[in-house]
Amino acid sequence: RASGIAVTITWSRGALRGLVRATTDAQGAFRGVVPRDAAEVVAEIRESPEPEAGVEHPGHAGARARVEGLRPGARDVVLELGEAAELSGWCVGPDGEALRPASIQVLPRVGPASWSAPHPIDPETGRFHVTGLRHVPYWVLVKGLPSGYLPPPPEPVPLPAVDIRLVCPGGPSAPLPVVEGTVEGAELQGFRATWLPEQTAWHPLPSARVDADGSFRIRCIPPGRGAILVRADGDARCAWRADVDPAEGPFDLRLRPGLAIHGRITGWPAETVDRLEVVLSMPSGRDRRQRVRDGGHFRFPGLPPGRYELRTTDRFVPRDRLPPARRTVELEDVEPSEREVVLDHAVE
């Protein structure tokens, strides 16, 4: 039952770090090749595997399976799998009417965060059932709802959770809430307008493409006030409007040079610093990533005012193994429009 499970093995040797992937065989055994002079080796199961045709996986909480401080040549390493958590239930409307959406996706509230593959809804019963999850709260995203219904409010669901009812607001005769407006500016190809509700944990954030004439219309937004952000990847311009009521629209916005954060990384070996990524956590709750370049420099243009957090990641090293390098930056709509930040990796 333990066959086909992905095991991640990380190693370090001075400033060098590496990652090896292995897969368990029918007996649950795995094998990975690391340098003979590696200083430290960590073996772990980071995520529960996705089901594959013809392969049975044991339901387990993969993030709990981890062994540190190994040495090259270590044998008989045992990764003990935790018991799986499950999520099951139905989607209903505000009056208790049964709904049959297309699928749901789940995202752990803590720890490694990535949306799962869509889990289908039983078309006859409308029931969903997801196994192999960790014992932490999960965000649940309902997709493909009938017209007029909105996803449930963004409240994390503690697991295990069996036979729960996810209440979806709206109804077949309810008007679909929208945010609409016009953006003034040239060359609008690739720009999107995003609604940022006061409940910043809402997943996913509603957005819509900006048409060539500058108009946009964002559908199915959650109730309450929020902000509008218009931007495009790789463009230094953006437009925003804070603290608005959708009912007051349509809104007129104007593209302008956005604010920016630039900086450098210190305290990291020069020969490997360009391997790092800088993660910018935005006020919307989403992240933007950028590979470090030119010996440790980075720059994020096209930002609206707000509070940002920057941190570094290394794809060869688990997040909790990196030396601390975090900074919080408050961008205000005043000059200068660009802030410099130093992320120091020096270990005390």
mmCIF file of C-alpha atoms in Angstrom:
data_model
loop_
_atom_site.group_PDB
_atom_site.id
_atom_site.type_symbol
_atom_site.label_atom_id
_atom_site.label_comp_id
_atom_site.label_asym_id
_atom_site.label_seq_id
_atom_site.Cartn_x
_atom_site.Cartn_y
_atom_site.Cartn_z
ATOM 1 C CA ARG A 1 0.000 0.000 0.000
ATOM 2 C CA ALA A 2 3.017 2.362 0.369
ATOM 3 C CA SER A 3 4.119 2.163 -3.284
ATOM 4 C CA GLY A 4 4.449 5.169 -5.550
ATOM 5 C CA ILE A 5 4.886 7.793 -2.793
ATOM 6 C CA ALA A 6 7.227 10.689 -3.649
ATOM 7 C CA VAL A 7 10.076 11.241 -1.176
ATOM 8 C CA THR A 8 12.158 14.432 -1.285
ATOM 9 C CA ILE A 9 15.785 14.239 -0.128
ATOM 10 C CA THR A 10 17.702 17.494 0.401
ATOM 11 C CA TRP A 11 21.416 17.767 1.135
ATOM 12 C CA SER A 12 23.965 20.495 1.838
ATOM 13 C CA ARG A 13 27.735 20.748 1.296
ATOM 14 C CA GLY A 14 29.131 24.104 2.326
ATOM 15 C CA ALA A 15 27.358 26.751 0.256
ATOM 16 C CA LEU A 16 25.987 24.129 -2.139
ATOM 17 C CA ARG A 17 22.555 22.593 -1.671
ATOM 18 C CA GLY A 18 20.815 19.927 -3.678
ATOM 19 C CA LEU A 19 17.542 18.087 -4.015
ATOM 20 C CA VAL A 20 16.891 14.469 -5.006
ATOM 21 C CA ARG A 21 13.501 12.913 -5.646
ATOM 22 C CA ALA A 22 12.782 9.251 -5.022
ATOM 23 C CA THR A 23 9.673 7.050 -5.211
ATOM 24 C CA THR A 24 8.797 4.162 -2.921
ATOM 25 C CA ASP A 25 8.523 0.664 -4.374
ATOM 26 C CA ALA A 26 5.919 -2.020 -3.582
ATOM 27 C CA GLN A 27 7.526 -2.593 -0.152
ATOM 28 C CA GLY A 28 7.617 1.122 0.666
ATOM 29 C CA ALA A 29 11.403 1.331 0.240
ATOM 30 C CA PHE A 30 13.116 4.319 -1.394
ATOM 31 C CA ARG A 31 16.688 5.171 -2.450
ATOM 32 C CA GLY A 32 18.359 8.475 -3.297
ATOM 33 C CA VAL A 33 21.949 9.285 -4.332
ATOM 34 C CA VAL A 34 23.710 12.183 -2.546
ATOM 35 C CA PRO A 35 27.384 13.321 -2.473
ATOM 36 C CA ARG A 36 29.649 11.352 -0.163
ATOM 37 C CA ASP A 37 30.780 14.496 1.638
ATOM 38 C CA ALA A 38 27.314 16.003 2.138
ATOM 39 C CA ALA A 39 27.109 17.600 5.577
ATOM 40 C CA GLU A 40 23.432 17.030 6.277
ATOM 41 C CA VAL A 41 20.643 15.097 4.607
ATOM 42 C CA VAL A 42 16.892 15.427 5.188
ATOM 43 C CA ALA A 43 14.319 12.920 3.895
ATOM 44 C CA GLU A 44 10.665 13.909 3.905
ATOM 45 C CA ILE A 45 7.262 13.385 2.344
ATOM 46 C CA ARG A 46 6.030 16.909 1.714
ATOM 47 C CA GLU A 47 2.603 16.325 0.203
ATOM 48 C CA SER A 48 0.014 13.604 -0.028
ATOM 49 C CA PRO A 49 0.239 12.082 -3.507
ATOM 50 C CA GLU A 50 -2.404 12.664 -6.128
ATOM 51 C CA PRO A 51 -4.289 9.459 -7.024
ATOM 52 C CA GLU A 52 -3.058 7.716 -10.156
ATOM 53 C CA ALA A 53 -4.851 5.164 -12.272
ATOM 54 C CA GLY A 54 -4.070 1.635 -11.147
ATOM 55 C CA VAL A 55 -2.069 2.714 -8.080
ATOM 56 C CA GLU A 56 -3.353 2.587 -4.515
ATOM 57 C CA HIS A 57 -1.922 5.138 -2.141
ATOM 58 C CA PRO A 58 -2.482 5.076 1.591
ATOM 59 C CA GLY A 59 -4.281 8.161 2.823
ATOM 60 C CA HIS A 60 -1.800 10.025 4.976
ATOM 61 C CA ALA A 61 -0.752 13.422 6.215
ATOM 62 C CA GLY A 62 2.502 13.660 4.291
ATOM 63 C CA ALA A 63 3.922 16.789 5.902
ATOM 64 C CA ARG A 64 4.465 14.886 9.156
ATOM 65 C CA ALA A 65 6.875 12.384 7.611
ATOM 66 C CA ARG A 66 10.361 13.872 8.004
ATOM 67 C CA VAL A 67 13.758 12.704 9.271
ATOM 68 C CA GLU A 68 16.596 15.214 9.753
ATOM 69 C CA GLY A 69 20.313 14.985 10.455
ATOM 70 C CA LEU A 70 21.025 11.974 8.212
ATOM 71 C CA ARG A 71 24.459 11.268 6.764
ATOM 72 C CA PRO A 72 25.449 9.882 3.342
ATOM 73 C CA GLY A 73 25.137 6.103 3.361
ATOM 74 C CA ALA A 74 22.335 6.103 5.942
ATOM 75 C CA ARG A 75 20.140 3.012 5.672
ATOM 76 C CA ASP A 76 16.919 1.775 7.207
ATOM 77 C CA VAL A 77 15.517 5.316 7.402
ATOM 78 C CA VAL A 78 11.882 5.081 8.482
ATOM 79 C CA LEU A 79 9.342 7.739 7.490
ATOM 80 C CA GLU A 80 6.245 7.151 9.553
ATOM 81 C CA LEU A 81 3.085 8.314 7.812
ATOM 82 C CA GLY A 82 0.410 10.042 9.861
ATOM 83 C CA GLU A 83 -3.263 9.192 9.690
ATOM 84 C CA ALA A 84 -5.116 10.966 6.924
ATOM 85 C CA ALA A 85 -7.764 13.590 7.436
ATOM 86 C CA GLU A 86 -10.825 13.680 5.207
ATOM 87 C CA LEU A 87 -13.319 16.269 4.030
ATOM 88 C CA SER A 88 -16.824 15.368 2.885
ATOM 89 C CA GLY A 89 -20.215 16.985 2.609
ATOM 90 C CA TRP A 90 -22.610 18.883 0.345
ATOM 91 C CA CYS A 91 -23.073 22.348 -1.124
ATOM 92 C CA VAL A 92 -26.421 23.994 -0.391
ATOM 93 C CA GLY A 93 -28.054 27.360 -1.068
ATOM 94 C CA PRO A 94 -29.116 29.877 1.588
ATOM 95 C CA ASP A 95 -32.509 28.181 1.933
ATOM 96 C CA GLY A 96 -31.034 24.685 2.193
ATOM 97 C CA GLU A 97 -31.591 23.764 -1.453
ATOM 98 C CA ALA A 98 -29.129 21.167 -2.725
ATOM 99 C CA LEU A 99 -26.556 22.396 -5.265
ATOM 100 C CA ARG A 100 -24.430 20.380 -7.648
ATOM 101 C CA PRO A 101 -21.327 22.402 -8.541
ATOM 102 C CA ALA A 102 -18.707 21.008 -10.892
ATOM 103 C CA SER A 103 -15.892 20.470 -8.379
ATOM 104 C CA ILE A 104 -14.093 21.701 -5.289
ATOM 105 C CA GLN A 105 -10.445 22.476 -4.620
ATOM 106 C CA VAL A 106 -8.718 22.633 -1.252
ATOM 107 C CA LEU A 107 -5.757 24.657 0.032
ATOM 108 C CA PRO A 108 -4.079 24.120 3.424
ATOM 109 C CA ARG A 109 -4.327 27.161 5.700
ATOM 110 C CA VAL A 110 -0.885 26.486 7.216
ATOM 111 C CA GLY A 111 2.269 24.837 5.967
ATOM 112 C CA PRO A 112 3.048 24.179 2.279
ATOM 113 C CA ALA A 113 0.346 25.986 0.295
ATOM 114 C CA SER A 114 -0.776 24.849 -3.153
ATOM 115 C CA TRP A 115 -4.218 24.245 -4.573
ATOM 116 C CA SER A 116 -5.104 20.600 -5.090
ATOM 117 C CA ALA A 117 -6.372 19.230 -8.368
ATOM 118 C CA PRO A 118 -10.156 19.670 -8.727
ATOM 119 C CA HIS A 119 -12.152 17.005 -6.891
ATOM 120 C CA PRO A 120 -15.365 16.134 -8.749
ATOM 121 C CA ILE A 121 -18.818 16.320 -7.201
ATOM 122 C CA ASP A 122 -21.003 13.221 -7.405
ATOM 123 C CA PRO A 123 -23.581 14.265 -10.050
ATOM 124 C CA GLU A 124 -26.339 12.150 -8.471
ATOM 125 C CA THR A 125 -25.958 12.993 -4.787
ATOM 126 C CA GLY A 126 -24.081 16.310 -5.047
ATOM 127 C CA ARG A 127 -21.650 14.999 -2.429
ATOM 128 C CA PHE A 128 -17.884 15.618 -2.329
ATOM 129 C CA HIS A 129 -15.311 13.441 -0.562
ATOM 130 C CA VAL A 130 -11.597 14.286 -0.345
ATOM 131 C CA THR A 131 -9.056 12.072 1.454
ATOM 132 C CA GLY A 132 -5.305 12.149 2.078
ATOM 133 C CA LEU A 133 -5.338 15.599 3.707
ATOM 134 C CA ARG A 134 -3.385 16.935 6.660
ATOM 135 C CA HIS A 135 -4.880 17.678 10.071
ATOM 136 C CA VAL A 136 -4.936 21.453 9.547
ATOM 137 C CA PRO A 137 -7.648 23.919 8.485
ATOM 138 C CA TYR A 138 -8.242 24.110 4.714
ATOM 139 C CA TRP A 139 -9.695 26.743 2.429
ATOM 140 C CA VAL A 140 -12.374 25.214 0.193
ATOM 141 C CA LEU A 141 -12.995 26.645 -3.281
ATOM 142 C CA VAL A 142 -16.290 25.647 -4.923
ATOM 143 C CA LYS A 143 -16.174 25.804 -8.736
ATOM 144 C CA GLY A 144 -18.891 25.607 -11.369
ATOM 145 C CA LEU A 145 -21.836 26.742 -9.232
ATOM 146 C CA PRO A 146 -25.250 27.239 -10.848
ATOM 147 C CA SER A 147 -25.951 30.748 -12.142
ATOM 148 C CA GLY A 148 -26.639 33.283 -9.407
ATOM 149 C CA TYR A 149 -24.783 31.490 -6.596
ATOM 150 C CA LEU A 150 -21.486 32.584 -5.037
ATOM 151 C CA PRO A 151 -18.776 30.457 -3.397
ATOM 152 C CA PRO A 152 -19.071 30.097 0.402
ATOM 153 C CA PRO A 153 -17.497 32.841 2.530
ATOM 154 C CA PRO A 154 -13.721 32.355 2.942
ATOM 155 C CA GLU A 155 -13.567 30.637 6.302
ATOM 156 C CA PRO A 156 -11.006 27.842 6.805
ATOM 157 C CA VAL A 157 -12.524 24.444 7.584
ATOM 158 C CA PRO A 158 -10.744 22.495 10.378
ATOM 159 C CA LEU A 159 -10.101 18.866 9.398
ATOM 160 C CA PRO A 160 -11.238 16.186 9.676
ATOM 161 C CA ALA A 161 -14.698 17.385 8.631
ATOM 162 C CA VAL A 162 -17.333 14.816 7.689
ATOM 163 C CA ASP A 163 -20.767 15.508 6.163
ATOM 164 C CA ILE A 164 -20.491 19.281 6.411
ATOM 165 C CA ARG A 165 -22.775 21.748 4.611
ATOM 166 C CA LEU A 166 -21.115 24.512 2.612
ATOM 167 C CA VAL A 167 -23.693 27.297 2.308
ATOM 168 C CA CYS A 168 -23.392 29.230 -0.959
ATOM 169 C CA PRO A 169 -25.054 32.687 -0.907
ATOM 170 C CA GLY A 170 -27.186 33.995 -3.755
ATOM 171 C CA GLY A 171 -29.872 32.199 -5.722
ATOM 172 C CA PRO A 172 -31.222 31.633 -9.216
ATOM 173 C CA SER A 173 -33.194 34.891 -9.140
ATOM 174 C CA ALA A 174 -30.606 36.954 -7.243
ATOM 175 C CA PRO A 175 -28.811 39.649 -9.282
ATOM 176 C CA LEU A 176 -25.159 38.845 -9.851
ATOM 177 C CA PRO A 177 -23.017 41.436 -8.018
ATOM 178 C CA VAL A 178 -20.493 43.085 -10.330
ATOM 179 C CA VAL A 179 -17.825 45.778 -10.307
ATOM 180 C CA GLU A 180 -17.452 47.639 -13.568
ATOM 181 C CA GLY A 181 -15.627 50.647 -14.877
ATOM 182 C CA THR A 182 -13.198 52.082 -17.409
ATOM 183 C CA VAL A 183 -9.416 52.415 -17.391
ATOM 184 C CA GLU A 184 -7.793 55.367 -19.138
ATOM 185 C CA GLY A 185 -4.449 54.575 -20.728
ATOM 186 C CA ALA A 186 -2.661 53.343 -23.848
ATOM 187 C CA GLU A 187 -1.705 49.762 -24.779
ATOM 188 C CA LEU A 188 -4.027 47.912 -22.412
ATOM 189 C CA GLN A 189 -3.284 44.443 -23.750
ATOM 190 C CA GLY A 190 -2.637 42.000 -20.916
ATOM 191 C CA PHE A 191 -4.147 44.176 -18.173
ATOM 192 C CA ARG A 192 -6.608 42.695 -15.689
ATOM 193 C CA ALA A 193 -8.872 44.337 -13.144
ATOM 194 C CA THR A 194 -9.008 42.558 -9.772
ATOM 195 C CA TRP A 195 -11.447 43.069 -6.913
ATOM 196 C CA LEU A 196 -9.785 43.064 -3.491
ATOM 197 C CA PRO A 197 -12.487 42.528 -0.851
ATOM 198 C CA GLU A 198 -12.004 43.640 2.720
ATOM 199 C CA GLN A 199 -11.973 39.904 3.479
ATOM 200 C CA THR A 200 -8.541 39.515 1.908
ATOM 201 C CA ALA A 201 -8.542 35.755 2.463
ATOM 202 C CA TRP A 202 -11.150 35.261 -0.284
ATOM 203 C CA HIS A 203 -9.969 32.626 -2.795
ATOM 204 C CA PRO A 204 -9.677 33.109 -5.660
ATOM 205 C CA LEU A 205 -9.795 36.867 -6.083
ATOM 206 C CA PRO A 206 -12.436 37.870 -8.661
ATOM 207 C CA SER A 207 -10.899 39.456 -11.756
ATOM 208 C CA ALA A 208 -11.656 40.240 -15.392
ATOM 209 C CA ARG A 209 -9.739 41.162 -18.522
ATOM 210 C CA VAL A 210 -9.577 44.831 -19.483
ATOM 211 C CA ASP A 211 -10.931 45.230 -23.023
ATOM 212 C CA ALA A 212 -9.190 47.240 -25.728
ATOM 213 C CA ASP A 213 -11.502 50.192 -25.073
ATOM 214 C CA GLY A 214 -10.514 50.179 -21.374
ATOM 215 C CA SER A 215 -13.760 48.762 -20.000
ATOM 216 C CA PHE A 216 -13.915 45.919 -17.470
ATOM 217 C CA ARG A 217 -16.674 44.027 -15.690
ATOM 218 C CA ILE A 218 -15.844 41.787 -12.692
ATOM 219 C CA ARG A 219 -18.597 39.282 -11.912
ATOM 220 C CA CYS A 220 -19.491 37.218 -8.856
ATOM 221 C CA ILE A 221 -17.805 39.373 -6.243
ATOM 222 C CA PRO A 222 -18.233 38.746 -2.494
ATOM 223 C CA PRO A 223 -20.400 41.200 -0.550
ATOM 224 C CA GLY A 224 -18.966 44.284 1.135
ATOM 225 C CA ARG A 225 -16.562 47.082 0.323
ATOM 226 C CA GLY A 226 -13.162 46.599 -1.223
ATOM 227 C CA ALA A 227 -10.586 47.957 -3.660
ATOM 228 C CA ILE A 228 -9.952 47.757 -7.406
ATOM 229 C CA LEU A 229 -6.471 47.026 -8.775
ATOM 230 C CA VAL A 230 -5.610 47.120 -12.491
ATOM 231 C CA ARG A 231 -2.196 45.838 -13.565
ATOM 232 C CA ALA A 232 -0.352 43.609 -16.020
ATOM 233 C CA ASP A 233 2.676 41.389 -15.479
ATOM 234 C CA GLY A 234 5.863 43.114 -16.579
ATOM 235 C CA ASP A 235 4.263 46.577 -16.852
ATOM 236 C CA ALA A 236 5.333 49.364 -14.492
ATOM 237 C CA ARG A 237 1.903 51.046 -14.679
ATOM 238 C CA CYS A 238 -1.136 50.274 -12.588
ATOM 239 C CA ALA A 239 -4.400 51.842 -11.441
ATOM 240 C CA TRP A 240 -6.201 51.472 -8.146
ATOM 241 C CA ARG A 241 -9.168 52.741 -6.171
ATOM 242 C CA ALA A 242 -9.430 51.948 -2.442
ATOM 243 C CA ASP A 243 -12.432 51.626 -0.107
ATOM 244 C CA VAL A 244 -15.215 51.537 -2.681
ATOM 245 C CA ASP A 245 -18.772 50.217 -2.660
ATOM 246 C CA PRO A 246 -19.570 48.225 -5.829
ATOM 247 C CA ALA A 247 -23.031 49.828 -5.932
ATOM 248 C CA GLU A 248 -21.400 53.233 -6.493
ATOM 249 C CA GLY A 249 -19.953 52.162 -9.870
ATOM 250 C CA PRO A 250 -19.122 52.307 -12.668
ATOM 251 C CA PHE A 251 -15.660 53.598 -11.756
ATOM 252 C CA ASP A 252 -13.213 55.626 -13.858
ATOM 253 C CA LEU A 253 -9.546 54.784 -13.283
ATOM 254 C CA ARG A 254 -6.343 56.068 -14.855
ATOM 255 C CA LEU A 255 -3.132 54.143 -15.444
ATOM 256 C CA ARG A 256 -0.123 55.766 -13.859
ATOM 257 C CA PRO A 257 3.429 54.726 -12.917
ATOM 258 C CA GLY A 258 3.087 52.325 -10.030
ATOM 259 C CA LEU A 259 5.130 52.270 -6.879
ATOM 260 C CA ALA A 260 8.125 49.940 -6.734
ATOM 261 C CA ILE A 261 10.301 47.990 -4.326
ATOM 262 C CA HIS A 262 13.887 47.170 -5.221
ATOM 263 C CA GLY A 263 16.789 45.868 -3.209
ATOM 264 C CA ARG A 264 19.567 43.341 -2.769
ATOM 265 C CA ILE A 265 20.370 40.215 -0.762
ATOM 266 C CA THR A 266 23.340 40.170 1.583
ATOM 267 C CA GLY A 267 24.942 37.496 3.740
ATOM 268 C CA TRP A 268 24.556 34.734 1.117
ATOM 269 C CA PRO A 269 27.418 33.031 -0.817
ATOM 270 C CA ALA A 270 28.005 34.983 -4.040
ATOM 271 C CA GLU A 271 28.356 31.845 -6.170
ATOM 272 C CA THR A 272 24.780 30.706 -5.439
ATOM 273 C CA VAL A 273 22.885 33.913 -4.614
ATOM 274 C CA ASP A 274 21.312 34.127 -8.099
ATOM 275 C CA ARG A 275 19.566 30.822 -7.395
ATOM 276 C CA LEU A 276 17.337 32.466 -4.782
ATOM 277 C CA GLU A 277 13.827 33.772 -5.325
ATOM 278 C CA VAL A 278 12.285 36.785 -3.601
ATOM 279 C CA VAL A 279 8.618 36.399 -2.673
ATOM 280 C CA LEU A 280 6.529 39.556 -2.331
ATOM 281 C CA SER A 281 3.337 39.039 -0.293
ATOM 282 C CA MET A 282 0.841 41.644 -1.476
ATOM 283 C CA PRO A 283 -2.027 43.282 0.452
ATOM 284 C CA SER A 284 -4.432 41.205 -1.666
ATOM 285 C CA GLY A 285 -3.085 38.023 -0.062
ATOM 286 C CA ARG A 286 -1.378 36.871 -3.248
ATOM 287 C CA ASP A 287 2.351 36.454 -3.854
ATOM 288 C CA ARG A 288 4.606 37.669 -6.652
ATOM 289 C CA ARG A 289 7.913 35.862 -7.215
ATOM 290 C CA GLN A 290 11.120 36.944 -8.897
ATOM 291 C CA ARG A 291 14.482 35.249 -9.409
ATOM 292 C CA VAL A 292 17.421 37.213 -8.034
ATOM 293 C CA ARG A 293 19.764 38.584 -10.705
ATOM 294 C CA ASP A 294 23.046 40.456 -11.089
ATOM 295 C CA GLY A 295 24.592 39.114 -7.912
ATOM 296 C CA GLY A 296 21.636 39.462 -5.559
ATOM 297 C CA HIS A 297 19.416 42.284 -6.868
ATOM 298 C CA PHE A 298 15.634 42.307 -7.367
ATOM 299 C CA ARG A 299 12.894 44.785 -8.295
ATOM 300 C CA PHE A 300 9.069 44.691 -8.168
ATOM 301 C CA PRO A 301 7.430 47.507 -10.201
ATOM 302 C CA GLY A 302 3.780 48.427 -10.714
ATOM 303 C CA LEU A 303 2.632 48.234 -7.085
ATOM 304 C CA PRO A 304 -0.293 50.049 -5.448
ATOM 305 C CA PRO A 305 0.015 51.584 -1.963
ATOM 306 C CA GLY A 306 -0.178 49.117 0.913
ATOM 307 C CA ARG A 307 1.750 46.914 3.320
ATOM 308 C CA TYR A 308 4.080 44.304 1.798
ATOM 309 C CA GLU A 309 6.243 41.504 3.159
ATOM 310 C CA LEU A 310 9.361 40.242 1.387
ATOM 311 C CA ARG A 311 11.133 36.963 2.027
ATOM 312 C CA THR A 312 13.580 34.728 0.181
ATOM 313 C CA THR A 313 13.176 31.110 -0.898
ATOM 314 C CA ASP A 314 15.504 28.510 -2.348
ATOM 315 C CA ARG A 315 13.947 25.685 -4.357
ATOM 316 C CA PHE A 316 16.650 23.330 -3.065
ATOM 317 C CA VAL A 317 15.953 24.049 0.616
ATOM 318 C CA PRO A 318 12.674 23.654 2.571
ATOM 319 C CA ARG A 319 11.258 26.999 3.749
ATOM 320 C CA ASP A 320 11.792 26.257 7.427
ATOM 321 C CA ARG A 321 15.508 25.477 6.809
ATOM 322 C CA LEU A 322 16.436 28.871 5.389
ATOM 323 C CA PRO A 323 18.138 31.493 7.574
ATOM 324 C CA PRO A 324 15.701 34.315 8.392
ATOM 325 C CA ALA A 325 15.502 37.123 5.824
ATOM 326 C CA ARG A 326 12.206 39.001 5.976
ATOM 327 C CA ARG A 327 11.265 42.629 5.689
ATOM 328 C CA THR A 328 7.959 44.467 5.908
ATOM 329 C CA VAL A 329 7.543 47.583 3.763
ATOM 330 C CA GLU A 330 4.755 50.165 3.814
ATOM 331 C CA LEU A 331 4.272 51.869 0.434
ATOM 332 C CA GLU A 332 2.500 55.218 0.512
ATOM 333 C CA ASP A 333 1.169 57.197 -2.430
ATOM 334 C CA VAL A 334 3.843 59.889 -2.023
ATOM 335 C CA GLU A 335 7.284 60.622 -3.394
ATOM 336 C CA PRO A 336 9.664 58.899 -3.658
ATOM 337 C CA SER A 337 7.689 56.194 -5.412
ATOM 338 C CA GLU A 338 10.401 53.538 -5.061
ATOM 339 C CA ARG A 339 11.717 51.937 -1.857
ATOM 340 C CA GLU A 340 15.033 50.142 -1.382
ATOM 341 C CA VAL A 341 15.114 47.045 0.829
ATOM 342 C CA VAL A 342 18.028 44.917 2.054
ATOM 343 C CA LEU A 343 17.314 41.240 2.833
ATOM 344 C CA ASP A 344 20.136 40.101 5.118
ATOM 345 C CA HIS A 345 20.819 36.355 5.304
ATOM 346 C CA ALA A 346 23.620 36.679 7.848
ATOM 347 C CA VAL A 347 23.243 33.985 10.533
ATOM 348 C CA GLU A 348 23.728 35.219 14.068
#
